[in-house]
XYZ file of C-alpha atoms in Angstrom:
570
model
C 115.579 86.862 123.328
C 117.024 88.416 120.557
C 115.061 91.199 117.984
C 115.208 90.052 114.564
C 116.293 93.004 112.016
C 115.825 93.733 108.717
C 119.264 92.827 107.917
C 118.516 88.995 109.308
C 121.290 90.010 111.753
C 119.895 89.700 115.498
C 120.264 92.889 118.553
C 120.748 91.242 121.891
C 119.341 92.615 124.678
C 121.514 92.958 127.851
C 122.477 90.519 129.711
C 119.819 89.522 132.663
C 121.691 90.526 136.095
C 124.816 93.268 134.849
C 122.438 96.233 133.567
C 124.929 99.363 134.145
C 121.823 101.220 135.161
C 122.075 102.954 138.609
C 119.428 101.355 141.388
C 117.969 102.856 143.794
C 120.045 102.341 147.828
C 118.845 100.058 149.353
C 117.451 100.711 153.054
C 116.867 98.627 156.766
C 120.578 97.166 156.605
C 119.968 95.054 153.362
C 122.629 94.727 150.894
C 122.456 97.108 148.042
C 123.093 94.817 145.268
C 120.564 92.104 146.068
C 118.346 94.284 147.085
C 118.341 95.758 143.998
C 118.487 92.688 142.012
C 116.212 91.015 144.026
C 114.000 93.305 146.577
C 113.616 92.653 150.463
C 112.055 89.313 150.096
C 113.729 86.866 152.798
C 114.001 84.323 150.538
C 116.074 86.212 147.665
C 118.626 83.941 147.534
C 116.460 80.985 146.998
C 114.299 82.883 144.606
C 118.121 83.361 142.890
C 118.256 79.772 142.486
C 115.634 78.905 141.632
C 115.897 81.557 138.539
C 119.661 79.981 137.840
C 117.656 76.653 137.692
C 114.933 77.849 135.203
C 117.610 79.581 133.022
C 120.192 76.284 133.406
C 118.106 73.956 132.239
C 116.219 76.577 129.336
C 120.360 76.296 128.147
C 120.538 72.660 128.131
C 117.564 72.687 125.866
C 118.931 74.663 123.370
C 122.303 73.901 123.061
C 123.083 71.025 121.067
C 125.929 68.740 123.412
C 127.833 68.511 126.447
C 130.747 70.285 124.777
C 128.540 73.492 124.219
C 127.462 73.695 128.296
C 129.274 74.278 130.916
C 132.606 72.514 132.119
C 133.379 74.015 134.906
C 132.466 76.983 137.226
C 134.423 77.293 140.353
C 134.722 81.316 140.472
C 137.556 81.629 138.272
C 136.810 80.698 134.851
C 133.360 79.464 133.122
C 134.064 77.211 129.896
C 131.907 76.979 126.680
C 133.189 75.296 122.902
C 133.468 78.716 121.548
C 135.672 80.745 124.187
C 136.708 80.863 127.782
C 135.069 83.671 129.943
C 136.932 85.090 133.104
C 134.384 84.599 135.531
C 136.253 86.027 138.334
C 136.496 89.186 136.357
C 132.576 89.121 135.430
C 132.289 88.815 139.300
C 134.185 91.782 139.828
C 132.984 94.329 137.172
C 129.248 93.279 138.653
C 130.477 93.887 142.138
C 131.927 97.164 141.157
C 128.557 98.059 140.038
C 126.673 97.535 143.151
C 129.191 99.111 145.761
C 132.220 96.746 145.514
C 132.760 93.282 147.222
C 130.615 91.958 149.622
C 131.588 90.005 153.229
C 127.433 88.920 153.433
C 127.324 85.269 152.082
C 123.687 85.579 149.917
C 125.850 88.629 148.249
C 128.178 86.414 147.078
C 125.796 83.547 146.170
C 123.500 86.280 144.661
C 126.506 87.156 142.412
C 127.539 83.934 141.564
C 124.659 83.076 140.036
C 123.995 85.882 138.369
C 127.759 85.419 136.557
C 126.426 81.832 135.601
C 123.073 83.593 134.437
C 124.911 86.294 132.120
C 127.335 83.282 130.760
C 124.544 80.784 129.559
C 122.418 83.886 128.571
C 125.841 84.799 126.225
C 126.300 81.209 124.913
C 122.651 80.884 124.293
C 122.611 84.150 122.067
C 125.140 82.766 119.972
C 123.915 79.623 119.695
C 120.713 81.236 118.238
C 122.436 83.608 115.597
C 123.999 80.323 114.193
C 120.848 78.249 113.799
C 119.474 81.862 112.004
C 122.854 81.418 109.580
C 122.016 77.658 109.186
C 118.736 78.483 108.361
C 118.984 80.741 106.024
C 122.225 78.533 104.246
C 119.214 75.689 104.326
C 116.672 77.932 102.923
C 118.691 79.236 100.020
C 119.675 75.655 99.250
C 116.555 74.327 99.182
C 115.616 77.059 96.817
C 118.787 76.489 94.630
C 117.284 73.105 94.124
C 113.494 74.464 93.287
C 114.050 75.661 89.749
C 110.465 77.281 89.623
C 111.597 79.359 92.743
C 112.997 83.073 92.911
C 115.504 83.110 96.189
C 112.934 83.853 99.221
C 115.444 85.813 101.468
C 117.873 86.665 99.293
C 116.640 90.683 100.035
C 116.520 89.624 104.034
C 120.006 89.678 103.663
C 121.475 92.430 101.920
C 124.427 94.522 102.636
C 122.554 97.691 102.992
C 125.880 99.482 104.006
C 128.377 98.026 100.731
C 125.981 99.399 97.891
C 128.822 100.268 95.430
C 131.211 102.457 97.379
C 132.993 100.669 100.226
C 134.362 102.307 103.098
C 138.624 102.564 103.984
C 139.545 101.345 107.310
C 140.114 104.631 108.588
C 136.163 105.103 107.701
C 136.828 107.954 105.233
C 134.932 107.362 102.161
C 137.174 105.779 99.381
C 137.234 108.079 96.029
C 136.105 106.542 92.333
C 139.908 105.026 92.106
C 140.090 103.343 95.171
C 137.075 101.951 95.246
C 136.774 100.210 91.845
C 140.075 98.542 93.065
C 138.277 96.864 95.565
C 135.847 94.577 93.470
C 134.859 91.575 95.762
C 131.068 92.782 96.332
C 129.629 89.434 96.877
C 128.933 87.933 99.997
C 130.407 84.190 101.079
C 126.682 82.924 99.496
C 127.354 85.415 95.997
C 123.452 86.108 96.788
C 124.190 89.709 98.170
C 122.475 92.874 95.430
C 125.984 93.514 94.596
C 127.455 90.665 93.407
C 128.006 89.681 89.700
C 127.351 85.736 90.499
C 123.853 86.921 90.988
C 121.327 86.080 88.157
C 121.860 88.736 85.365
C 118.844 90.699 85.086
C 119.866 92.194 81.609
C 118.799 88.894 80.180
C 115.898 88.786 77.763
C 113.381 86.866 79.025
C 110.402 86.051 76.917
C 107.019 87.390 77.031
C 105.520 84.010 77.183
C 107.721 82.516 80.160
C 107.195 85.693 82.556
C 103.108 85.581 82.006
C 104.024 81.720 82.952
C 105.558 82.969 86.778
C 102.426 85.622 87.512
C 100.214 84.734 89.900
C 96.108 84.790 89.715
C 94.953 87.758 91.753
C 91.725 88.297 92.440
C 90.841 92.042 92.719
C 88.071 92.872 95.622
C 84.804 95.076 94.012
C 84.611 97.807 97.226
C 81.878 100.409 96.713
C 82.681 103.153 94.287
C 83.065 105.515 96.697
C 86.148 104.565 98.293
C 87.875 104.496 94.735
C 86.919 106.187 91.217
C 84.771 107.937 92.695
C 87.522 109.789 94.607
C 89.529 109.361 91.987
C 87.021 111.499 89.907
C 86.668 113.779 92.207
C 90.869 114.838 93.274
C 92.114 114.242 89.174
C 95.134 115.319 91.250
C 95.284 112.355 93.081
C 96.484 109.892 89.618
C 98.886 112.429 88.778
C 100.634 112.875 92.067
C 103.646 110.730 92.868
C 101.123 108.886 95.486
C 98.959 107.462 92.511
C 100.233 104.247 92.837
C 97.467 103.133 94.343
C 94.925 104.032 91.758
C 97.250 102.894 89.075
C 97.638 99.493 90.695
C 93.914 98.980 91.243
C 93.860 99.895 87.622
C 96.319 97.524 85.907
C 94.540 94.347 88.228
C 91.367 94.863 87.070
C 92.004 95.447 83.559
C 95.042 92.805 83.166
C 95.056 91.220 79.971
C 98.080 88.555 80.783
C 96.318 86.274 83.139
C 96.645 87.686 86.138
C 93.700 88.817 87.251
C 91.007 85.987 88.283
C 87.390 86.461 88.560
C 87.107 83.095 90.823
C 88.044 83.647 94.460
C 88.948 80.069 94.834
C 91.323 79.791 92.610
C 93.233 82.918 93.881
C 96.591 82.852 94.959
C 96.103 86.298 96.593
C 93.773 88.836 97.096
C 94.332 92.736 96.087
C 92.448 95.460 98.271
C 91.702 98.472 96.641
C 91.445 101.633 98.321
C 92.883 105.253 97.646
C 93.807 105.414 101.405
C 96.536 108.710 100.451
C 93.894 110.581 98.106
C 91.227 110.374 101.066
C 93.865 111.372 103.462
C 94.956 114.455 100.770
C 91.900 115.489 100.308
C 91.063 115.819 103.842
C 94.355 117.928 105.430
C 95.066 119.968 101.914
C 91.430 120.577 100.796
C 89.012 120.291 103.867
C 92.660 121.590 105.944
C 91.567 119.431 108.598
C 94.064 119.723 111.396
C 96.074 116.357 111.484
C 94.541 114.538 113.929
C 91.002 114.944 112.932
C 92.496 113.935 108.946
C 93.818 111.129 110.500
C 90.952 109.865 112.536
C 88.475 110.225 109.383
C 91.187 108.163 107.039
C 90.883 105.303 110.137
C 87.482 105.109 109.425
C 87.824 105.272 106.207
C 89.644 101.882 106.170
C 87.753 100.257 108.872
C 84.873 100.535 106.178
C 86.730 98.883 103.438
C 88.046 95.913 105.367
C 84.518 95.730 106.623
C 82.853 95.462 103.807
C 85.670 93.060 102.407
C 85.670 90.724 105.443
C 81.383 91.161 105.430
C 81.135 89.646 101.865
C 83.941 87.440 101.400
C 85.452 84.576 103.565
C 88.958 85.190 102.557
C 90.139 87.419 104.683
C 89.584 85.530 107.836
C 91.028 82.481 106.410
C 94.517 83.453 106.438
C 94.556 85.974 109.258
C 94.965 88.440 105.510
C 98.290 87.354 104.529
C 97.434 86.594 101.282
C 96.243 89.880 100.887
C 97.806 92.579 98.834
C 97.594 96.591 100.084
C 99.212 99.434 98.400
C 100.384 102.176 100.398
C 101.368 105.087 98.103
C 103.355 107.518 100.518
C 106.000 107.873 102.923
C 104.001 106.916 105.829
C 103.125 103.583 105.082
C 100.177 101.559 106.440
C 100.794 104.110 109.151
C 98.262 106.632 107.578
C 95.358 103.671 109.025
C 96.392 103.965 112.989
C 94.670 100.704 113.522
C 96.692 98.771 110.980
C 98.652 96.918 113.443
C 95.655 95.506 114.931
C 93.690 94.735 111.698
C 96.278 93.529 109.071
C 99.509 92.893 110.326
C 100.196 90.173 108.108
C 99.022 91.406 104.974
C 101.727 92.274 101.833
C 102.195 96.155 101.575
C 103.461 97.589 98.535
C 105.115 100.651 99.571
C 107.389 103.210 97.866
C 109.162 103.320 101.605
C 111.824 100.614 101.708
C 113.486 101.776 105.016
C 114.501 98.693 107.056
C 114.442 100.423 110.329
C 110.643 100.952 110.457
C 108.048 98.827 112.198
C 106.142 99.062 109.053
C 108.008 97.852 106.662
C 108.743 94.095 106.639
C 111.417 93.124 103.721
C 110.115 89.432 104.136
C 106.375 90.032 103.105
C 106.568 93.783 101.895
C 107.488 94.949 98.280
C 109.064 98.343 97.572
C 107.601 99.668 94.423
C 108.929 102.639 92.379
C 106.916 106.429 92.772
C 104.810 107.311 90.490
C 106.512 109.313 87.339
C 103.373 110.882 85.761
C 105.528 113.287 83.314
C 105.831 111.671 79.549
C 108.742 112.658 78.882
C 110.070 110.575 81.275
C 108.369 107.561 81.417
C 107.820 107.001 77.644
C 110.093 105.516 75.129
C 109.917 107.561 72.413
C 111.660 110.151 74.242
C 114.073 107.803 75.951
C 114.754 106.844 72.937
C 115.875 110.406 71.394
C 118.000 110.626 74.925
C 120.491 108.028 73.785
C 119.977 108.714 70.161
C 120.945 112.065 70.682
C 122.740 112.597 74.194
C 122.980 116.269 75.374
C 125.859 117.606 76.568
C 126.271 116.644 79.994
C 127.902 120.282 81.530
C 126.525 120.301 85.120
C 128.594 117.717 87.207
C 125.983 117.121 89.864
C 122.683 118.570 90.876
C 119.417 118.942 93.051
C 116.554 120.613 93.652
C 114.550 120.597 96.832
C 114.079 121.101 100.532
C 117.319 121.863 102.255
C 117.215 124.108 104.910
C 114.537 122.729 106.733
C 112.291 124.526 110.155
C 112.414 120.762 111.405
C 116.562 121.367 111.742
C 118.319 118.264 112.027
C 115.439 115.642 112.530
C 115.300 116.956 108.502
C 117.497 114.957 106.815
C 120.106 113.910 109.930
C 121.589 117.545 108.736
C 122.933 115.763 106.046
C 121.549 118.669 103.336
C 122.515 121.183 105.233
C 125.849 119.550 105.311
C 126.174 119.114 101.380
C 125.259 122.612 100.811
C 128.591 123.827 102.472
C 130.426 121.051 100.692
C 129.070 122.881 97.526
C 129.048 125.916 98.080
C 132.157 127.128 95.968
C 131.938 123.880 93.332
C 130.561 125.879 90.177
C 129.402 122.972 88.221
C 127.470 121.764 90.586
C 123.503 122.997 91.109
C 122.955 121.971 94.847
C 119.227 124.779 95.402
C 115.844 124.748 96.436
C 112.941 124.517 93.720
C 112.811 128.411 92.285
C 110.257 130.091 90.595
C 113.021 130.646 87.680
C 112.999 127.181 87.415
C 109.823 125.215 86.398
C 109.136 121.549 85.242
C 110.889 122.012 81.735
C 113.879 123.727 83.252
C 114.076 120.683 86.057
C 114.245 118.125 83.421
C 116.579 119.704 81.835
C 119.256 120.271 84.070
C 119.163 116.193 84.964
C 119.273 115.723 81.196
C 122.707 117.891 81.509
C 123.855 116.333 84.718
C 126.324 113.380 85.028
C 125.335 112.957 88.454
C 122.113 113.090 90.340
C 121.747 113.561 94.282
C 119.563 111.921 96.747
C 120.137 112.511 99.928
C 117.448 111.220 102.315
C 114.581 114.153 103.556
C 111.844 112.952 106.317
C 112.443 109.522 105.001
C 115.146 107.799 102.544
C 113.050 106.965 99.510
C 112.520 110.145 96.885
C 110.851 110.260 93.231
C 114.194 111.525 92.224
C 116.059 108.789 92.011
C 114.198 106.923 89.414
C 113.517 110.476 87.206
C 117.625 110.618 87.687
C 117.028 106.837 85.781
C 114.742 107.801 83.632
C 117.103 111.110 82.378
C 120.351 108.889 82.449
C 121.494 110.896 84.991
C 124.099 108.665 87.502
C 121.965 108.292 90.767
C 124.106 109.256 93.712
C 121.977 107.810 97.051
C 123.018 108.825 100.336
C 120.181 107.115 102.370
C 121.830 104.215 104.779
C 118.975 102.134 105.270
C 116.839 102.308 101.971
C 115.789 99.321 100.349
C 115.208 99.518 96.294
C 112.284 97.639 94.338
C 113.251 95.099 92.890
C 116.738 93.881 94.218
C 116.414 90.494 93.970
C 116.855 91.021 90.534
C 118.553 94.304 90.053
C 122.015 95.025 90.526
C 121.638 98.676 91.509
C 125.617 99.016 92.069
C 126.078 98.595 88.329
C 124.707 102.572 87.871
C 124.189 103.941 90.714
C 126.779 104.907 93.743
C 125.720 104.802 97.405
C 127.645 106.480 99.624
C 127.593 105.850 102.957
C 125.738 109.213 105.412
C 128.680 109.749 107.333
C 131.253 109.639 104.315
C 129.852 112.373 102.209
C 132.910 114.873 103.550
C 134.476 113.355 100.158
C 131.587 113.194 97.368
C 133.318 115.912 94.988
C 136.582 113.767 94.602
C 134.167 110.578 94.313
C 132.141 112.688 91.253
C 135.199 114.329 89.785
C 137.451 110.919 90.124
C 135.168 108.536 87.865
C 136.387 108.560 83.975
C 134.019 109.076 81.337
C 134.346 105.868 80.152
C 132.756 104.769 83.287
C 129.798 107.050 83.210
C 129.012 106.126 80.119
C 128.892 102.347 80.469
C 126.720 103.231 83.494
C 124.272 105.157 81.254
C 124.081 102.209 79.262
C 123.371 99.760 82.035
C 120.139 102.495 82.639
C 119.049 102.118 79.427
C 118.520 98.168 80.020
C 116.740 98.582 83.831
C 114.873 102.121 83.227
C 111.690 100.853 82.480
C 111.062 98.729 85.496
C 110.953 102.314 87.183
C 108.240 103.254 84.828
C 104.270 103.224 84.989
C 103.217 102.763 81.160
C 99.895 103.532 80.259
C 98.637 100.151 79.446
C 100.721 98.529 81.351
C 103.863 96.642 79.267
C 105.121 93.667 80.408
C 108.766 94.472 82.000
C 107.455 97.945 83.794
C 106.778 98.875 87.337
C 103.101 96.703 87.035
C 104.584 93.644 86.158
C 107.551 93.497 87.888
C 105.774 93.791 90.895
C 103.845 90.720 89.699
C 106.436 88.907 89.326
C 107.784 90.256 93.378
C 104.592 89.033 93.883
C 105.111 85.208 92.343
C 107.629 84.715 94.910
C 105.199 85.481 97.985
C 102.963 82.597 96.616
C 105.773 80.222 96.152
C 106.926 81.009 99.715
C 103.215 80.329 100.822
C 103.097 77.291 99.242
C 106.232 75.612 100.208
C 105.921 76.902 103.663
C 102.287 77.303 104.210
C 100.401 80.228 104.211
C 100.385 81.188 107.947
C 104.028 79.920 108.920
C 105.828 82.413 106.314
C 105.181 85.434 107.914
């Protein structure tokens, strides 16, 4: 069977009988090949067969018509409708593998069938990647037609590779001129982040009409001391790029735009609070717990909440929680509760952590959510305001501050800071250093006020808070992070301001910088200026910020339960 991944594109596993592994020799006169394939029993070849049968007639019931199974097999060539396999070489590469050809009959029946095995295996594979592209053609039609409906997997689908800044065919990373050339960034559906066909999120919507889309949450009362009561006690803990989950628990319970519900029943989902990161803070930074023990405590910790919320209410239960709503503040995910796996697997995480090659993160039920920006000069509009009013001079071509040479090595990063360092290492307008005492908070904002560019290269993981304080300072975000997903994408066109550039293409980032005309930064600026604040946390919460555009993430999950059900979404 194939493994789904977060692209919606499928990995095949190897075909049954031609592993390239080595086996063990085989002993007592046997042949080495079946014996390996299928042990001493007497009746291997039978056994062979029988398997051939199973798998033959598994085939049969998945492909659709006679012209899709097999014509003909008679050692030299095996037919399907898509393309003609040479059997006879198949037979000999898998002979070559097991000590060369074979005079002992059941060798060569062995291998025959295993050929047939490998072939239908093959056919069946692709037979199952195009029902996945028919279904997900059907899906986004019959979502087309829905005009209450956002697009349910249009972010199952993205081009995580393509995000403004294709690649040359040589794979050397294309420079500002180049690329712009190449414009087509929509895929054959135009439902890809990058395309311009895609719903233009720079158009005012009204007040009225979004409160219209939100769905009615209803916000779980836990015990105090598993939230403001912690909260009270580590201040630190709302400040701190993590407080998303205090801030969220915040803006459900006091939402005055019809969101929140105080009837259970009338619910479309159910928000759990708990300040799972504070706990887990407080116990390895404060108590300085050694991990493990931090670790075990924070388990129990959550065992407790989803005790006491499964104790008192029936909801839970009813949907196996996947109409439940979890925030998990850091870059560890749900992973921070080791039993999550077993106790909510299905629930909807909202995570900062939008890397699609993670167990954790699911792009069909998850939501990626922006940091938390606690700094007002930042986040509020006054002084975004007096950024575009009055623009500084923008003198530093590129910079960043953080972790580069890390004791880790290269499991830090890939090596990929490292690696930029000696790429800037003689460029003079470019500030590429670690956070210095000679440099506090005021002096970090204000060298991405003065930056054109900003740079986020991926750390232990590929989100960082940088990229939306880059947003939030009209500084151009530069991600180099292959496999990061963005909040928000099914409605924000990320390659309209910011440049992704592939992890293996940086070699070429200083001609990429240097090569884009002002013009072009500036209208780039000006696209930030209309997105910015759905990176922000506004204290109350506005509609159009972080708060409610999650909402409205949110709205889709409950149209995708109810046209699909609750339990067959996800």
């Amino acid at each position: 069977k194939g493994v789904r991944a977060r692209n919606n594109t499928y990995v095949m596993g190897p075909p049954l009988f031609s592993s390239s592994k080595k086996r063990a020799p085989a002993t007592g006169g046997r042949h080495p090949h079946l014996a390996s394939w299928l042990g001493f029993d007497k009746h291997a070849v039978f056994q062979s067969f029988f398997a051939a049968l199973f798998l033959l007639l598994l085939a049969l019931t998945t492909i659709d018509n006679d012209d899709d199974v097999i014509n003909n097999f008679d050692g030299g060539a095996f037919i399907t409708k898509r393309k003609k396999i040479d059997a006879k070489k198949l037979t000999k590469s898998i002979q070559n593998q097991h000590g060369g050809e074979h005079e002992d009959e059941d060798a060569k029946k062995a291998v025959n069938y295993a050929v047939q095995l490998d072939i239908l295996s093959h056919d069946a594979e692709l037979k199952a990647m195009t029902l996945m592209r028919e279904r997900d053609a059907l899906l986004r039609a019959l979502d087309a037609n829905d005009k209450n409906a956002g697009s349910l997997d249009e972010f199952a689908g993205e081009d995580s590779s393509g995000f403004g800044m294709s690649s040359s065919s040589s794979g050397k990373s294309l420079s500002y001129k180049k690329m712009s050339k190449q414009v087509n960034l929509c895929n054959e559906d135009g439902t890809n982040v990058n395309c311009p066909k895609r719903l233009n999120v720079f158009e005012k919507e009204s007040s009225e009409s979004s409160k219209k889309a939100f769905p009615k949450v209803f916000v779980y009362d836990v015990p105090k001391q598993f939230t403001s009561e912690l909260a009270k006690r580590y201040g630190r803990c709302e400040r701190d790029q993590y407080g998303t989950e205090i801030w969220f628990h915040r803006n459900f319970r006091d939402d005055k735009n019809g969101v929140r519900t105080m009837n259970p029943d009338e619910a479309d989902l159910f928000f759990v609070p708990q300040y799972g990161e504070c706990f887990l803070w407080s116990r390895e930074m404060l108590r300085h717990e050694n991990q493990g023990q931090a670790m075990e405590e924070t388990n129990e910790y959550f065992l407790e909440v989803l005790s006491h919320v499964k104790g008192k209410w029936p909801y839970f239960n009813r949907t196996d929680g996947r109409d439940h709503v979890f925030v998990f503040a850091g870059a560890r995910g749900p992973t921070i509760f080791r039993d999550w796996q077993k106790e909510i697997p299905h629930s909807i995480y909202l995570t900062p952590e939008g890397d699609r090659t993670l167990p954790q993160f699911d792009t069909w039920k998850d939501i990626v959510i922006p940091g938390l920006e606690y700094d007002k000069r930042l986040y509020l509009e006054e002084y975004r305001n007096e950024l575009v009013k009055n623009p500084p001079k923008r003198k530093i071509l590129a910079m960043f501050r953080g972790t580069i040479d890390h004791p880790a090595g290269f499991a830090y990063s890939k090596g990929l800071r490292p690696k930029l360092k000696k790429i800037f290492q003689n460029a003079t307008d470019v500030i590429y250093d670690t956070k210095v005492k000679d440099c506090d908070r005021d002096c970090y904002v204000r060298e991405m006020t003065e930056s054109v560019f900003c740079l986020n290269p991926l750390g232990w993981t590929p989100w960082t808070l940088r990229f939306y304080q880059a947003v939030m300072t009209r500084c151009i975000p530069i991600i180099i992070a292959d496999n990061i997903e963005f909040p928000f994408e099914s409605e924000i066109n990320y390659s309209e301001f910011a440049l992704k550039i592939p992890e293996k293409d940086v070699s070429d980032i200083l001609e990429t910088m240097r090569d884009m005309p002002e013009d072009e930064r500036e209208r780039r600026r000006k696209v930030m200026d209309k997105v910015w604040k759905q990176f922000t946390y506004q204290r109350p919460a506005e509609i159009g910020d972080a708060y409610y555009s999650t909402v409205k993430e949110l709205a889709r999950k409950v149209r995708a339960h109810t046209k699909y059900g609750r339990k067959s979404f996800w």
